[in-house]
Short mmCIF file of C-alpha atoms in Angstrom, two decimals:
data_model
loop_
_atom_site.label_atom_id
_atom_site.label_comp_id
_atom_site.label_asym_id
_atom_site.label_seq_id
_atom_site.Cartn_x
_atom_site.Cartn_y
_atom_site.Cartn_z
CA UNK A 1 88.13 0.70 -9.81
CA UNK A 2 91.96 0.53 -9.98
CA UNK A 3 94.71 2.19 -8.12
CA UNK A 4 97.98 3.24 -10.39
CA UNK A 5 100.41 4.69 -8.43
CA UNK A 6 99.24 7.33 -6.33
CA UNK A 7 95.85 7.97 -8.63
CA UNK A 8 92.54 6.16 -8.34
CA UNK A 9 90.82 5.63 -11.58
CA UNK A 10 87.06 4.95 -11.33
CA UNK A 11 85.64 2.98 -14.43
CA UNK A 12 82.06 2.52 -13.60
CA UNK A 13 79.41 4.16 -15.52
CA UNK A 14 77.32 3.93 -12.19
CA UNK A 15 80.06 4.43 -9.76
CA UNK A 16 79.44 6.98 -7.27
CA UNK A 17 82.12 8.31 -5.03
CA UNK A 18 81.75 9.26 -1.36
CA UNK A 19 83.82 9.85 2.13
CA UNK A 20 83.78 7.26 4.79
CA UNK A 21 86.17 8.79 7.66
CA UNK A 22 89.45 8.94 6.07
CA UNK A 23 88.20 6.49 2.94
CA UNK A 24 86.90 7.22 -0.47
CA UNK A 25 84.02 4.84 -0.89
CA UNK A 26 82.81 3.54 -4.62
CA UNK A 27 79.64 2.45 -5.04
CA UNK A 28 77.86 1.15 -7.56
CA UNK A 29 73.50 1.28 -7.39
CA UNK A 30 74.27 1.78 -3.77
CA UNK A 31 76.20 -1.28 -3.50
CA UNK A 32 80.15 -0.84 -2.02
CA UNK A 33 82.57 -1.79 -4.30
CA UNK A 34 85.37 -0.57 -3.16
CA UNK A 35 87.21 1.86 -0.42
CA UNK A 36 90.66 3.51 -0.07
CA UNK A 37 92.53 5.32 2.38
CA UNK A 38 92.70 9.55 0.81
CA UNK A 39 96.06 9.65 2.13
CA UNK A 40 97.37 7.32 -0.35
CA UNK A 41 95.73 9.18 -3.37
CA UNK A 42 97.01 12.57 -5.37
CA UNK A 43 94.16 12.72 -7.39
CA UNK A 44 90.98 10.42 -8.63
CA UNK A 45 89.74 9.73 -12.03
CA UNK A 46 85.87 8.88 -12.49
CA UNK A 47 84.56 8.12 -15.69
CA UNK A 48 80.74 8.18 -14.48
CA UNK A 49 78.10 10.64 -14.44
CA UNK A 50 76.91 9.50 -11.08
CA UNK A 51 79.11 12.12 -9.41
CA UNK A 52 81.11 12.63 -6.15
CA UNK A 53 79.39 13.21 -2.13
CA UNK A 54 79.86 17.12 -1.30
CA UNK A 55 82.21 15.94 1.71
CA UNK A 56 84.35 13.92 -0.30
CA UNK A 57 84.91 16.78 -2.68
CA UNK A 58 85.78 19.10 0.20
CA UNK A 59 88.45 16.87 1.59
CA UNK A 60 89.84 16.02 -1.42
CA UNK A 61 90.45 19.81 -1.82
CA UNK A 62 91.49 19.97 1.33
CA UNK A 63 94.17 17.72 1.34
CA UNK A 64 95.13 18.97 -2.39
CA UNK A 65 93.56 15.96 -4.02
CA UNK A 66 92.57 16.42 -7.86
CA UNK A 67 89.27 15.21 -8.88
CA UNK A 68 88.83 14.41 -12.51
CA UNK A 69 85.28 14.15 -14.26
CA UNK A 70 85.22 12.37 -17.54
CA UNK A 71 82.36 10.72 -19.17
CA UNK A 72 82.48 6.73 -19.93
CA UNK A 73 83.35 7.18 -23.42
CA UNK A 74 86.42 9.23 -21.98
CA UNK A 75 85.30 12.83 -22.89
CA UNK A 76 87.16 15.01 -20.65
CA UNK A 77 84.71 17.19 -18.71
CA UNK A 78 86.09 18.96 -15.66
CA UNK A 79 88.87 18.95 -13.17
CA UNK A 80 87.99 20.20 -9.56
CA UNK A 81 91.57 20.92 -7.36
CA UNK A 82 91.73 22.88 -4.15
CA UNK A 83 93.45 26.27 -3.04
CA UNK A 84 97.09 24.83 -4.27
CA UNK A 85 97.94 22.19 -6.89
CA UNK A 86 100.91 21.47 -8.57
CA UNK A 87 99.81 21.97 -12.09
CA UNK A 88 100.54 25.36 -13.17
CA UNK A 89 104.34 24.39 -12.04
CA UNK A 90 104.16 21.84 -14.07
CA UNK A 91 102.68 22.93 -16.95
CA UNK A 92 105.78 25.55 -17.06
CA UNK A 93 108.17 22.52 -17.09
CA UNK A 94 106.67 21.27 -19.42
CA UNK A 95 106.90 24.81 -21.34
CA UNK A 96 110.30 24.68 -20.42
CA UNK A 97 111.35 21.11 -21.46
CA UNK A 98 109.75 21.28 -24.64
CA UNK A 99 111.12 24.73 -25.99
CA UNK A 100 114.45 23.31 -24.89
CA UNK A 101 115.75 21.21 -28.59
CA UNK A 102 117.88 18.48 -26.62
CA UNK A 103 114.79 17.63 -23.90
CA UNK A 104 112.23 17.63 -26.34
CA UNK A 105 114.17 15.59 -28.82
CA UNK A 106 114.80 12.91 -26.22
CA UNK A 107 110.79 12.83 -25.56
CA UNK A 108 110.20 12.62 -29.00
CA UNK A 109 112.50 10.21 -30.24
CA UNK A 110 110.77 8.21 -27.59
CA UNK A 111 107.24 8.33 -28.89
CA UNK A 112 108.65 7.35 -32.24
CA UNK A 113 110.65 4.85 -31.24
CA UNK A 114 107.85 3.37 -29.34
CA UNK A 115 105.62 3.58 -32.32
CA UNK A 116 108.04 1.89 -34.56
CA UNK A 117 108.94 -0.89 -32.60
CA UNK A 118 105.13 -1.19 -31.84
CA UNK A 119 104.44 -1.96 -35.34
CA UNK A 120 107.02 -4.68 -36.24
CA UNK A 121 105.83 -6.07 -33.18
CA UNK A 122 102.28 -6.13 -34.93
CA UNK A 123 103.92 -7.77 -37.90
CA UNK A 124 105.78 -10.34 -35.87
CA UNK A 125 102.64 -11.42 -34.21
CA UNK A 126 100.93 -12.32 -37.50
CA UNK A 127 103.48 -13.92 -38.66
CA UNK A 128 103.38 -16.42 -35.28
CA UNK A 129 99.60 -16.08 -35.33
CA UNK A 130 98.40 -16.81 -38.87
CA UNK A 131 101.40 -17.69 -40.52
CA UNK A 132 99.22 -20.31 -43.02
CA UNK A 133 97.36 -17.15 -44.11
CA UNK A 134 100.08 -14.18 -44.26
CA UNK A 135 103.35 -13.96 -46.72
CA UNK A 136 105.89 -14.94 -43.46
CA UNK A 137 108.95 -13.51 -45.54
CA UNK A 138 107.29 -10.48 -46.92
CA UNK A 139 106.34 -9.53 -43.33
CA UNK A 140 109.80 -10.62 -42.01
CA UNK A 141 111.14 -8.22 -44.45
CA UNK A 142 109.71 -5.12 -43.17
CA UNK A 143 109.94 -5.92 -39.63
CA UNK A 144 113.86 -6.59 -40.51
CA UNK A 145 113.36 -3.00 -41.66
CA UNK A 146 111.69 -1.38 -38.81
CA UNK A 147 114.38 -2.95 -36.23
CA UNK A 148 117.20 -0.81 -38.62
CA UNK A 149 114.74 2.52 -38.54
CA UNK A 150 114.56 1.80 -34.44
CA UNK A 151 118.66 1.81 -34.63
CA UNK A 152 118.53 5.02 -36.62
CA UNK A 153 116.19 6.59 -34.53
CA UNK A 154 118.41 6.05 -31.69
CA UNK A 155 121.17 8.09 -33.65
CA UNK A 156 118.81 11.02 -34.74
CA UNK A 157 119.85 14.37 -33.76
CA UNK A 158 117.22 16.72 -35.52
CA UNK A 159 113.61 16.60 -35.16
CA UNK A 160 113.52 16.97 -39.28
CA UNK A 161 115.71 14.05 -39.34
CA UNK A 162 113.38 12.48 -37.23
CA UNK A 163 110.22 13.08 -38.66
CA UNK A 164 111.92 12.14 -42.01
CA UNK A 165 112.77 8.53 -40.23
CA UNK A 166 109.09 7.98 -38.73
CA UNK A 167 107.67 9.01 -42.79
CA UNK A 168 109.91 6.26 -43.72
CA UNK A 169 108.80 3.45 -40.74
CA UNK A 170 105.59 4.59 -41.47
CA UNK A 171 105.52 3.62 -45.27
CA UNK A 172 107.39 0.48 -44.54
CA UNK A 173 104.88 -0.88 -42.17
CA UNK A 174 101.51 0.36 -44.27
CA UNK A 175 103.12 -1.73 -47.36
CA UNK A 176 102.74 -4.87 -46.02
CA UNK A 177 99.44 -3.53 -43.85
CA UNK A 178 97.15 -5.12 -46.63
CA UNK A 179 98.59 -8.88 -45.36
CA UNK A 180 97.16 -8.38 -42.50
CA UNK A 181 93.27 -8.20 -43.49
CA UNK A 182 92.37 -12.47 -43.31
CA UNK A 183 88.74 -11.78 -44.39
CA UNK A 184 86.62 -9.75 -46.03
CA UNK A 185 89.49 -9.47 -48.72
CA UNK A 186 87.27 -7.83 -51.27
CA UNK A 187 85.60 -5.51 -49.73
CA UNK A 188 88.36 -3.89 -47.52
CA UNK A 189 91.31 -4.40 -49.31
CA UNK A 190 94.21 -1.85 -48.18
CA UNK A 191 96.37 0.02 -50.60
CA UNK A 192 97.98 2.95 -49.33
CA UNK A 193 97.42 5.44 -46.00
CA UNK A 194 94.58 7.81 -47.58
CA UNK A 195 93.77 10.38 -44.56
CA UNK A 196 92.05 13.79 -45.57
CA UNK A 197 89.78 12.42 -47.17
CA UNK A 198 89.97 8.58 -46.56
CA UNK A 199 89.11 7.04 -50.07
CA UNK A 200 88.81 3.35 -49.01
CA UNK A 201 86.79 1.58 -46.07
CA UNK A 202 89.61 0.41 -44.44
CA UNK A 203 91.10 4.50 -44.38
CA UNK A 204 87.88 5.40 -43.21
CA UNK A 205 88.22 2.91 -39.92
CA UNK A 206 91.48 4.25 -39.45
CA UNK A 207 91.02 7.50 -39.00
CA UNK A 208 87.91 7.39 -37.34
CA UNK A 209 89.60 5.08 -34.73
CA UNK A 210 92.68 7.47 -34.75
CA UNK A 211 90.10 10.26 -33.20
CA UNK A 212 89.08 8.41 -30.98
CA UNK A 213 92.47 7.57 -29.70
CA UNK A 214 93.10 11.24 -30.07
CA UNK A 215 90.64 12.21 -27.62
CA UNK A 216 91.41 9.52 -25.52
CA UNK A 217 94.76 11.05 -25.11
CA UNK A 218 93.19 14.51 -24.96
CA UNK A 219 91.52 13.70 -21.92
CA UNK A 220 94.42 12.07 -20.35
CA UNK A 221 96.87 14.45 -20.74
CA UNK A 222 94.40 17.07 -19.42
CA UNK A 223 93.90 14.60 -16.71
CA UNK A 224 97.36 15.04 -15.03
CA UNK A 225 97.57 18.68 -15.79
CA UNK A 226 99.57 18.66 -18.82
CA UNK A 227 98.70 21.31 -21.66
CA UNK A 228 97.80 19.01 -24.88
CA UNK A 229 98.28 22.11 -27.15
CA UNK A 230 102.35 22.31 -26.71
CA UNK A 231 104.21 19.46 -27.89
CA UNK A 232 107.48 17.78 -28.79
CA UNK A 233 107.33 16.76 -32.78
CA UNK A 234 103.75 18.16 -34.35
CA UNK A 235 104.12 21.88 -34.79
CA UNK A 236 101.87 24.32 -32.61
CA UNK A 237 99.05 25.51 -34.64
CA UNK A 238 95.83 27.34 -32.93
CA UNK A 239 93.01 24.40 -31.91
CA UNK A 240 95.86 21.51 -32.95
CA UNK A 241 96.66 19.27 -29.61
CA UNK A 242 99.84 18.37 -30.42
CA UNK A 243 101.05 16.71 -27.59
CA UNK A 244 98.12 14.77 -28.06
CA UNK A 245 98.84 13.45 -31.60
CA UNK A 246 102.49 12.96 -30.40
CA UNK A 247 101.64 10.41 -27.51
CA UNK A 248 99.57 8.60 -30.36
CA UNK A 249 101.90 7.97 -32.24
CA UNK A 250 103.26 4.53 -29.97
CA UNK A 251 99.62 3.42 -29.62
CA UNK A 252 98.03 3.48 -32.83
CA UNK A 253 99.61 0.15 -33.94
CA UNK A 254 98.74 -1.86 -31.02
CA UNK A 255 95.66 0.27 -29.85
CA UNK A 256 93.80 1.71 -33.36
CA UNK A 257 95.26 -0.72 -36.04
CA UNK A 258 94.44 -3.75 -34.43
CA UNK A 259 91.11 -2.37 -33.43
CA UNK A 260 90.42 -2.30 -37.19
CA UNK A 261 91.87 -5.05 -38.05
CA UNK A 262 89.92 -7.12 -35.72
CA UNK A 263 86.46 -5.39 -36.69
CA UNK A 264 87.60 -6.67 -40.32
CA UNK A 265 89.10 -10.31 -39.69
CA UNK A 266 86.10 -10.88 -37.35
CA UNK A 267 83.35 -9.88 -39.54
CA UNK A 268 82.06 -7.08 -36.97
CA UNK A 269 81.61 -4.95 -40.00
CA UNK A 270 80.64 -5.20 -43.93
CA UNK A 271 80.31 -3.46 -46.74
CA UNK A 272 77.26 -2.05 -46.69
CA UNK A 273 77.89 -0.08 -43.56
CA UNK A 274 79.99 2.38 -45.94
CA UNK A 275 79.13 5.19 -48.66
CA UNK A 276 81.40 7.17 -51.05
CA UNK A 277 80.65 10.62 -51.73
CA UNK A 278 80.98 12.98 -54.70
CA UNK A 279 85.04 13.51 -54.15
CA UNK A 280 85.78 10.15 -53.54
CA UNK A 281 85.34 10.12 -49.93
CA UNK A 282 84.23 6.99 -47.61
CA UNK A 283 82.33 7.33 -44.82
CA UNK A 284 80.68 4.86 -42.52
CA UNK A 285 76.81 5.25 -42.06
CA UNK A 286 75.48 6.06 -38.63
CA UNK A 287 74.72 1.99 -37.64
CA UNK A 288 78.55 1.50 -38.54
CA UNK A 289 79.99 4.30 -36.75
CA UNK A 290 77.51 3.32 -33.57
CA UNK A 291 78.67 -0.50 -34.04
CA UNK A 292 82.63 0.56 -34.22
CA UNK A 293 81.90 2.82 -30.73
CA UNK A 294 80.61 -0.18 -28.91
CA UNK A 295 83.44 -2.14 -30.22
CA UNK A 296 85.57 0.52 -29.03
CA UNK A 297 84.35 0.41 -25.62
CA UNK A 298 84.43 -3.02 -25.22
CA UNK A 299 88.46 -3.00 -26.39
CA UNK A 300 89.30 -1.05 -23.73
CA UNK A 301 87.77 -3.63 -21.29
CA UNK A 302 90.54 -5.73 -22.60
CA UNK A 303 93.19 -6.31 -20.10
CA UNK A 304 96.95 -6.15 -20.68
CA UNK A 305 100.19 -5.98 -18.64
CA UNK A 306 101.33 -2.93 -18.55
CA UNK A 307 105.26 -2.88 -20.14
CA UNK A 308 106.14 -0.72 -17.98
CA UNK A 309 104.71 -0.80 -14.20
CA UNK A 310 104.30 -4.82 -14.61
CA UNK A 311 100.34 -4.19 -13.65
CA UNK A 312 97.51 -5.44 -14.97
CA UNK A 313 95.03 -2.93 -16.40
CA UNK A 314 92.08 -2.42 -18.88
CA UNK A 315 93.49 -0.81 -22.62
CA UNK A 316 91.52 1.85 -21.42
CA UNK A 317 93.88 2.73 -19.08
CA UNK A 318 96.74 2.98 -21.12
CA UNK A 319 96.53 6.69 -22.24
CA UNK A 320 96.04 7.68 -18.80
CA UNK A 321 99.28 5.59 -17.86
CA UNK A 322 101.40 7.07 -20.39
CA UNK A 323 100.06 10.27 -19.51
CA UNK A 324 101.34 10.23 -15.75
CA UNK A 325 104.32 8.67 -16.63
CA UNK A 326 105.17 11.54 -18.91
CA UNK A 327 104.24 14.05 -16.11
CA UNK A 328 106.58 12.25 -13.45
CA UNK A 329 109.48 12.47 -15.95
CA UNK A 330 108.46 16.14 -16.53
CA UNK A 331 108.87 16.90 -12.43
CA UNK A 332 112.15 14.74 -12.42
CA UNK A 333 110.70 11.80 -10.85
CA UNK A 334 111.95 9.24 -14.28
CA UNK A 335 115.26 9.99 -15.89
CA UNK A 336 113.46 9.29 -19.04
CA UNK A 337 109.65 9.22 -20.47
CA UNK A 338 109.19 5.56 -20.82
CA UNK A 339 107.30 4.64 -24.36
CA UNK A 340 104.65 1.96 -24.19
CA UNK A 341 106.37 -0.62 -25.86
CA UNK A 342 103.95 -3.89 -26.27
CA UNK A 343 104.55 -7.61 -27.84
#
């Protein structure tokens, strides 16, 4: 369990949840691990299917507590809130901020900016950590280039503009992406970003991790009560969570791209796990995609310091950090939504 701010996030498969006085109790196979006083908490996160006591659910409504189901892959499944919550006021600031050009810009260029200088901080650590197997100058080069595109991005006034400057970031860092694959050099060799459909092995790992960071985000966003449907940079279309994909965008180099890249330059995967179809597609076969999940789970057991709130966490947490954090600047609490900026 770990407290983060004023939610309690549950990460147990087996944890079960109960009320002890004034104290949510965790267990786990009947064993305590854990207690906190409710008047501390605004809402609890559980990402087990063990469930929550009948009394504990009733105070927690009662004292306007959220409770947040989600499975331990981090499938959202249900939110349970008593008589009065906060969300529906601030779902319409978020409405609000993000139909206003100026507010939404400022959120955007955020996420971008975070994304950007989240990949040349991919390529600097290369460079430090294998620099007698990577081209140090050609990767100096483009992050040289990505610390100009993070100064530009600080001038942008139009969300065109902007997009146009995150295409170009984008295309800078994937150049030099191929540098970054130590083994396996044969067999998942990178050439260009290839998404609908991915026509390489390494494309296919990408997007399939990109999903899963997707729903990841998903979850968390619907988590604090934010609508993941109405964002800031991706247009609205029916079914397309575009806040979603716009929190991604920071996380997929240090989150999804060094997910794959690790599965590579550790020999986690091979060749074999993959199959091209008729139109040139690649797809991983079922072992693969079952291998990459457990890998997936086990990354976000990794623990990081947040940037941030200086805390230590579990990269699992992340989404749900950046999630609240967007929320408090959406009620006024931050003066700013604070991008997860790593090194």
């Amino acid at each position: 369990m770990k407290k983060l701010l004023n939610t309690l996030y549950v990460t147990s498969e087996n944890g079960y949840l109960s009320l002890d006085g004034e104290n949510v109790v965790v267990s786990d196979n009947g064993r305590e691990i854990g207690r906190l006083p409710l008047h501390n908490l605004e809402s609890i996160v559980s990402f087990g299917y063990r469930g929550t006591s009948p009394a504990l659910m009733g105070a927690c409504a009662e004292k306007n507590i959220s409770l947040c189901y989600l499975s331990p892959q981090g499938k959202f499944l249900a939110r349970v809130s008593g008589k009065v919550k906060g969300n529906v006021i601030l779902r319409e600031r978020q409405y609000k901020c993000f139909m206003d050009d100026g507010e939404s810009m400022d959120v955007a260029k955020n996420c971008i900016i975070g994304k950007v200088h989240n990949a040349r901080w991919v390529l600097e650590r290369a460079t430090r950590d294998h620099a007698l197997q990577v081209d140090v100058e050609k990767l100096k080069a483009s992050s040289e280039k990505l610390k100009k595109s993070i100064e530009q991005i600080h001038g942008c006034q139009a969300k065109e503009s902007l997009r146009g400057l995150e295409g170009e970031a984008a295309q800078i860092y994937f150049s030099v992406f191929d540098e970054l694959i130590l083994q396996q050099k044969k067999d998942f060799s990178f050439h260009e970003r290839s998404r609908r459909p991915p026509l390489d092995n390494v494309n296919a790992l990408l997007s399939f991790s990109y999903t899963l960071l997707t729903n990841m985000v998903t979850s968390a966003l619907e988590t604090v009560g934010l609508d993941p449907y109405v964002g800031v940079l991706h247009t609205e279309r029916p079914g397309r969570v575009s806040l979603s994909l716009d929190l991604i965008e920071e996380l997929r180099p240090v989150f999804a791209d060094r997910f794959v890249l690790s599965l590579i330059n550790k020999k986690m995967i091979s060749q074999k796990g993959f199959k091209e179809k008729e139109n040139g597609a690649v797809l991983m076969d079922d072992e693969t995609r079952k291998n990459v999940l457990v890998e997936w789970q086990n990354k976000k057991k990794e623990t990081l310091t947040h940037p941030f709130l200086k805390e230590k966490m579990e990269w699992g947490m992340v989404p749900y950090v950046q999630a609240m954090l967007l929320a408090r600047y959406l009620r006024g609490d931050l003066d700013s939504y604070p991008p997860f900026l790593w090194k």
